[in-house]
Short mmCIF file of C-alpha atoms and ligand atoms in Angstrom, two decimals:
data_model
loop_
_atom_site.label_atom_id
_atom_site.label_comp_id
_atom_site.label_asym_id
_atom_site.label_seq_id
_atom_site.Cartn_x
_atom_site.Cartn_y
_atom_site.Cartn_z
CA MET A 1 76.15 153.30 101.01
CA SER A 2 77.29 150.56 98.64
CA GLU A 3 78.61 147.42 100.26
CA GLN A 4 82.29 146.69 99.78
CA PRO A 5 83.13 143.51 97.90
CA PRO A 6 84.45 140.64 100.03
CA THR A 7 88.23 140.62 100.42
CA VAL A 8 88.21 136.82 100.25
CA LEU A 9 86.12 134.82 97.80
CA PHE A 10 85.04 131.23 98.42
CA GLU A 11 83.81 128.99 95.66
CA LYS A 12 83.28 125.24 95.55
CA ARG A 13 84.38 123.44 92.39
CA GLY A 14 83.43 119.83 92.99
CA ASP A 15 85.27 118.76 96.12
CA ILE A 16 87.78 121.63 95.91
CA ALA A 17 87.35 124.97 97.68
CA VAL A 18 88.82 127.75 95.58
CA VAL A 19 89.75 130.61 97.91
CA THR A 20 90.72 133.91 96.30
CA LEU A 21 92.35 136.90 97.99
CA ASN A 22 90.30 139.69 96.50
CA ARG A 23 91.81 143.17 96.80
CA PRO A 24 93.37 143.37 93.35
CA ASP A 25 93.62 147.19 93.41
CA ALA A 26 95.86 146.92 96.48
CA LEU A 27 97.75 143.91 95.10
CA ASN A 28 95.74 141.75 97.55
CA ALA A 29 97.52 143.29 100.54
CA PHE A 30 96.56 141.48 103.74
CA SER A 31 94.35 143.76 105.84
CA VAL A 32 92.61 143.21 109.17
CA ARG A 33 89.34 142.81 107.29
CA MET A 34 90.93 140.21 105.04
CA ARG A 35 92.16 138.40 108.13
CA ASP A 36 88.61 138.23 109.50
CA GLU A 37 87.14 137.09 106.21
CA LEU A 38 89.90 134.53 105.65
CA TRP A 39 89.25 133.21 109.14
CA GLU A 40 85.59 132.61 108.26
CA VAL A 41 86.42 131.02 104.93
CA LEU A 42 89.09 128.71 106.36
CA GLY A 43 86.60 127.57 109.00
CA ALA A 44 84.20 126.66 106.19
CA VAL A 45 86.97 124.79 104.34
CA ARG A 46 87.77 122.83 107.51
CA ASP A 47 84.18 122.05 108.45
CA ASP A 48 82.45 121.44 105.12
CA PRO A 49 82.40 117.66 104.62
CA ASP A 50 82.04 118.11 100.85
CA VAL A 51 85.32 120.04 100.66
CA ARG A 52 88.36 117.75 100.42
CA GLY A 53 91.07 120.25 99.48
CA MET A 54 91.76 123.95 99.02
CA LEU A 55 93.30 126.03 96.27
CA LEU A 56 94.49 129.48 97.40
CA GLN A 57 95.04 132.17 94.78
CA GLY A 58 95.11 135.94 94.29
CA ALA A 59 92.68 137.99 92.20
CA GLY A 60 93.85 140.28 89.41
CA GLU A 61 96.79 140.24 87.08
CA ARG A 62 99.53 141.62 89.29
CA ALA A 63 99.85 139.75 92.56
CA PHE A 64 99.08 136.79 94.73
CA CYS A 65 99.58 139.11 97.72
CA ALA A 66 101.99 142.04 98.25
CA GLY A 67 102.20 141.47 102.01
CA ALA A 68 100.58 143.09 105.00
CA ASP A 69 98.54 146.21 104.29
CA LEU A 70 101.07 148.96 104.91
CA THR A 71 98.34 151.59 105.17
CA GLU A 72 97.23 149.95 108.43
CA PHE A 73 100.72 150.39 109.86
CA GLY A 74 101.04 153.82 111.39
CA THR A 75 103.29 154.84 114.22
CA ALA A 76 105.33 152.27 116.11
CA PRO A 77 102.68 151.50 118.79
CA SER A 78 99.83 151.08 116.30
CA GLN A 79 102.05 148.84 114.21
CA ALA A 80 102.48 146.60 117.22
CA VAL A 81 98.73 146.62 117.84
CA ALA A 82 97.95 145.79 114.21
CA ARG A 83 100.26 142.78 114.37
CA THR A 84 98.97 141.59 117.74
CA VAL A 85 95.41 141.76 116.44
CA ARG A 86 96.39 139.47 113.58
CA TRP A 87 97.62 136.86 116.02
CA GLU A 88 94.63 137.12 118.35
CA ARG A 89 92.66 135.41 115.67
CA ASP A 90 95.12 132.70 114.81
CA VAL A 91 94.30 132.61 111.13
CA TRP A 92 97.80 131.32 110.37
CA GLY A 93 97.43 128.45 112.84
CA LEU A 94 94.06 127.64 111.27
CA LEU A 95 95.59 127.52 107.78
CA LEU A 96 98.60 125.48 108.88
CA GLY A 97 96.44 123.05 110.85
CA LEU A 98 93.86 122.31 108.12
CA PRO A 99 93.58 118.52 107.88
CA LYS A 100 92.86 118.82 104.15
CA PRO A 101 95.52 119.36 101.45
CA THR A 102 96.15 122.95 100.40
CA VAL A 103 97.80 124.23 97.22
CA ALA A 104 98.81 127.86 96.64
CA ALA A 105 98.78 129.19 93.06
CA LEU A 106 101.28 132.06 92.97
CA HIS A 107 101.57 134.81 90.40
CA GLY A 108 103.01 138.30 90.34
CA TYR A 109 104.08 139.75 93.66
CA CYS A 110 104.24 137.30 96.54
CA LEU A 111 105.84 139.33 99.28
CA GLY A 112 106.04 139.28 103.07
CA SER A 113 102.92 137.76 104.56
CA GLY A 114 101.88 136.81 101.01
CA LEU A 115 104.89 134.52 100.83
CA GLU A 116 104.27 133.33 104.39
CA MET A 117 100.66 132.47 103.54
CA ALA A 118 101.93 130.43 100.60
CA VAL A 119 104.39 128.62 102.86
CA LEU A 120 101.56 127.79 105.29
CA CYS A 121 100.00 125.82 102.42
CA ASP A 122 101.18 122.29 101.68
CA LEU A 123 102.22 122.72 98.04
CA ARG A 124 102.99 125.70 95.84
CA VAL A 125 102.85 126.21 92.08
CA ALA A 126 104.26 129.42 90.60
CA ALA A 127 103.59 131.28 87.38
CA ASP A 128 106.72 132.34 85.54
CA ASP A 129 105.98 135.99 86.43
CA ALA A 130 106.05 135.36 90.21
CA VAL A 131 108.27 137.64 92.32
CA PHE A 132 109.05 136.58 95.86
CA GLY A 133 110.62 138.42 98.79
CA MET A 134 110.55 138.99 102.53
CA PRO A 135 110.90 142.78 102.94
CA GLU A 136 110.04 142.98 106.66
CA ALA A 137 113.54 143.55 108.05
CA GLY A 138 114.03 146.54 105.76
CA LEU A 139 110.80 148.00 107.12
CA GLY A 140 112.03 147.58 110.69
CA LEU A 141 109.75 144.59 111.27
CA VAL A 142 110.06 140.88 111.78
CA PRO A 143 107.81 138.50 109.84
CA ALA A 144 104.79 137.56 111.93
CA ALA A 145 102.95 134.93 109.92
CA GLY A 146 105.34 132.10 110.65
CA GLY A 147 108.04 133.10 108.14
CA THR A 148 110.97 132.96 110.55
CA GLN A 149 110.00 129.42 111.54
CA LEU A 150 108.58 127.85 108.40
CA LEU A 151 111.03 129.21 105.82
CA PRO A 152 114.07 127.62 107.53
CA ARG A 153 112.17 124.33 107.88
CA LEU A 154 111.36 124.39 104.18
CA LEU A 155 114.53 125.87 102.68
CA GLY A 156 117.14 125.28 105.38
CA PRO A 157 118.42 127.98 107.75
CA GLY A 158 121.10 129.37 105.40
CA ARG A 159 118.72 130.16 102.56
CA ALA A 160 116.02 131.38 104.92
CA LEU A 161 118.45 133.77 106.63
CA ASP A 162 119.63 135.08 103.27
CA LEU A 163 116.05 135.89 102.28
CA LEU A 164 114.97 137.22 105.69
CA LEU A 165 118.01 139.46 106.22
CA SER A 166 118.57 140.73 102.69
CA GLY A 167 114.90 141.17 101.76
CA ARG A 168 115.99 140.64 98.16
CA ARG A 169 113.41 139.77 95.55
CA PHE A 170 113.74 136.61 93.51
CA GLY A 171 111.87 134.95 90.70
CA ALA A 172 110.10 131.68 89.99
CA GLY A 173 113.24 129.93 88.72
CA GLU A 174 115.07 130.50 92.00
CA ALA A 175 111.96 129.49 93.95
CA LEU A 176 111.92 126.19 92.06
CA GLU A 177 115.63 125.64 92.66
CA TYR A 178 115.12 126.22 96.41
CA GLY A 179 112.15 123.83 96.61
CA LEU A 180 109.88 126.70 97.62
CA VAL A 181 107.60 125.75 94.73
CA THR A 182 107.28 122.35 93.07
CA GLN A 183 106.36 123.60 89.63
CA VAL A 184 106.66 126.71 87.44
CA VAL A 185 104.21 127.19 84.59
CA ALA A 186 103.17 129.90 82.14
CA ARG A 187 100.88 132.48 83.72
CA SER A 188 97.94 131.33 81.59
CA GLU A 189 98.36 127.76 82.84
CA LEU A 190 98.64 128.52 86.55
CA SER A 191 95.09 127.85 87.66
CA GLY A 192 94.84 124.64 85.62
CA ALA A 193 98.21 123.33 86.83
CA ALA A 194 97.46 124.04 90.49
CA THR A 195 94.02 122.44 90.20
CA ALA A 196 95.47 119.38 88.46
CA LEU A 197 98.08 119.01 91.22
CA LEU A 198 95.41 119.17 93.91
CA GLN A 199 93.17 116.74 92.05
CA ARG A 200 96.05 114.29 91.81
CA VAL A 201 96.64 114.57 95.56
CA LEU A 202 92.92 114.09 96.23
CA ARG A 203 92.92 110.67 94.58
CA ALA A 204 94.16 109.43 97.97
CA PRO A 205 91.68 108.94 100.82
CA GLY A 206 91.25 112.03 103.00
CA ARG A 207 92.14 110.10 106.17
CA ALA A 208 95.52 109.12 104.74
CA LEU A 209 96.22 112.68 103.61
CA ALA A 210 95.27 114.09 107.01
CA ALA A 211 97.49 111.53 108.75
CA ALA A 212 100.47 112.37 106.52
CA LYS A 213 100.01 116.09 107.21
CA ARG A 214 99.76 115.46 110.93
CA ALA A 215 102.85 113.24 110.98
CA LEU A 216 104.94 115.95 109.36
CA ALA A 217 103.53 118.86 111.35
CA GLU A 218 103.71 117.24 114.77
CA GLY A 219 106.77 115.10 114.12
CA ALA A 220 109.00 118.03 113.18
CA ASP A 221 109.19 119.42 116.70
CA VAL A 222 109.64 116.35 118.89
CA PRO A 223 112.59 113.97 119.40
CA LEU A 224 112.98 111.37 116.64
CA ALA A 225 111.85 108.46 118.83
CA SER A 226 108.59 110.28 119.64
CA ALA A 227 108.11 111.23 116.00
CA LEU A 228 108.55 107.60 114.91
CA ASP A 229 106.08 106.57 117.58
CA LEU A 230 103.61 109.13 116.24
CA GLU A 231 104.10 107.69 112.75
CA ARG A 232 103.45 104.15 114.04
CA ARG A 233 100.27 105.26 115.81
CA LEU A 234 98.97 107.10 112.76
CA ALA A 235 99.74 104.10 110.53
CA ALA A 236 97.99 101.76 112.96
CA GLY A 237 95.00 104.11 113.07
CA LEU A 238 94.65 103.96 109.30
CA SER A 239 94.84 100.20 109.07
CA ALA A 240 92.45 99.66 112.02
N1 COA B 1 99.82 147.45 101.50
C1 COA B 1 98.89 148.33 101.06
N2 COA B 1 98.79 148.71 99.77
C2 COA B 1 99.62 148.14 98.89
C3 COA B 1 100.61 147.21 99.27
C4 COA B 1 100.68 146.86 100.65
N3 COA B 1 101.56 145.96 101.10
N4 COA B 1 101.30 146.84 98.17
C5 COA B 1 100.77 147.51 97.15
N5 COA B 1 99.75 148.30 97.56
C6 COA B 1 98.93 149.20 96.76
C7 COA B 1 99.68 150.47 96.39
O1 COA B 1 99.60 151.41 97.45
C8 COA B 1 98.92 150.91 95.16
O2 COA B 1 97.71 151.52 95.56
P1 COA B 1 97.19 152.88 94.80
O3 COA B 1 96.96 152.44 93.39
O4 COA B 1 95.94 153.21 95.55
O5 COA B 1 98.30 153.87 94.93
C9 COA B 1 98.56 149.60 94.48
O6 COA B 1 98.65 148.60 95.51
C10 COA B 1 99.51 149.21 93.38
O7 COA B 1 100.85 149.21 93.90
P2 COA B 1 102.02 150.14 93.31
O8 COA B 1 103.02 150.34 94.42
O9 COA B 1 101.47 151.35 92.66
O10 COA B 1 102.59 149.16 92.20
P3 COA B 1 104.11 149.08 91.71
O11 COA B 1 104.10 148.19 90.52
O12 COA B 1 104.70 150.44 91.57
O13 COA B 1 104.89 148.34 92.92
C11 COA B 1 105.25 146.72 94.66
C12 COA B 1 104.53 147.05 93.31
C13 COA B 1 104.74 145.37 95.14
C14 COA B 1 106.76 146.64 94.41
C15 COA B 1 104.95 147.81 95.69
O14 COA B 1 103.55 148.02 95.72
C16 COA B 1 105.41 147.50 97.07
O15 COA B 1 106.61 147.57 97.35
N6 COA B 1 104.47 147.15 97.98
C17 COA B 1 104.76 146.88 99.37
C18 COA B 1 105.37 145.52 99.52
C19 COA B 1 105.74 145.24 100.96
O16 COA B 1 106.66 145.85 101.49
N7 COA B 1 105.04 144.30 101.56
C20 COA B 1 105.36 143.77 102.87
C21 COA B 1 104.77 144.53 103.97
S1 COA B 1 105.35 143.82 105.53
#
């Protein structure tokens, strides 16, 4: 029996790990197998001392990722099981908690958990053909890769609710206006633009980048005085 190709590709380009969701025939839909393989790859990104940053992209012409694999969602109970299984291996927590900068390069469909995965990265660049949306509510589901928590933090609760309740699709221009992405480029320039952005970020020392990420992630959920204290401690740690 021929071996199936990996659903996630990992390649080192200098000090950057290029991670590619690799199910182009299924628009890179996020399957349980992809979860397991992404878990392994993200562990390598975290632990490899030669890797200083990660670029996340989708294979093929049509999508970054068209959301959770709907073929793995059957009846109501199995749907619940499929989603619980995803959380048992906290791949989303692993991605969010990476101490190294992450940039998502988004093209084509970027729906549901595809959009959530992008939001779990630090920075996002979109191609002009990108189409975003959170269709879960219309499918009788609630987003389960952090979307209900991270989208309002990024876009504000009004915009996040609009997207989460309406499920409407929107394009790269709107994503730029919302601050969901920092840059929109021609499709042919996506990979180069996302790499250049990451390389620019990586001019800073890794310790400083990790501290900035930690300050934002941990500071967002504690009272201001504690968050300012965290910032002071991180700053002192860097200058020690
Ligand atoms: N899960 C599993 N397979 C998916 C998928 C998903 N989320 N999204 C797309 N695919 C598969 C299709 O089944 C199709 O496979 P096939 O060629 O074996 O039939 C292939 O990817 C291409 O998609 P197709 O639907 O034929 O392309 P399209 O251009 O007509 O439509 C979309 C593109 C993205 C609008 C449509 O595929 C879609 O709505 N997908 C589901 C999006 C979604 O609801 N995601 C969130 C889940 S919570």
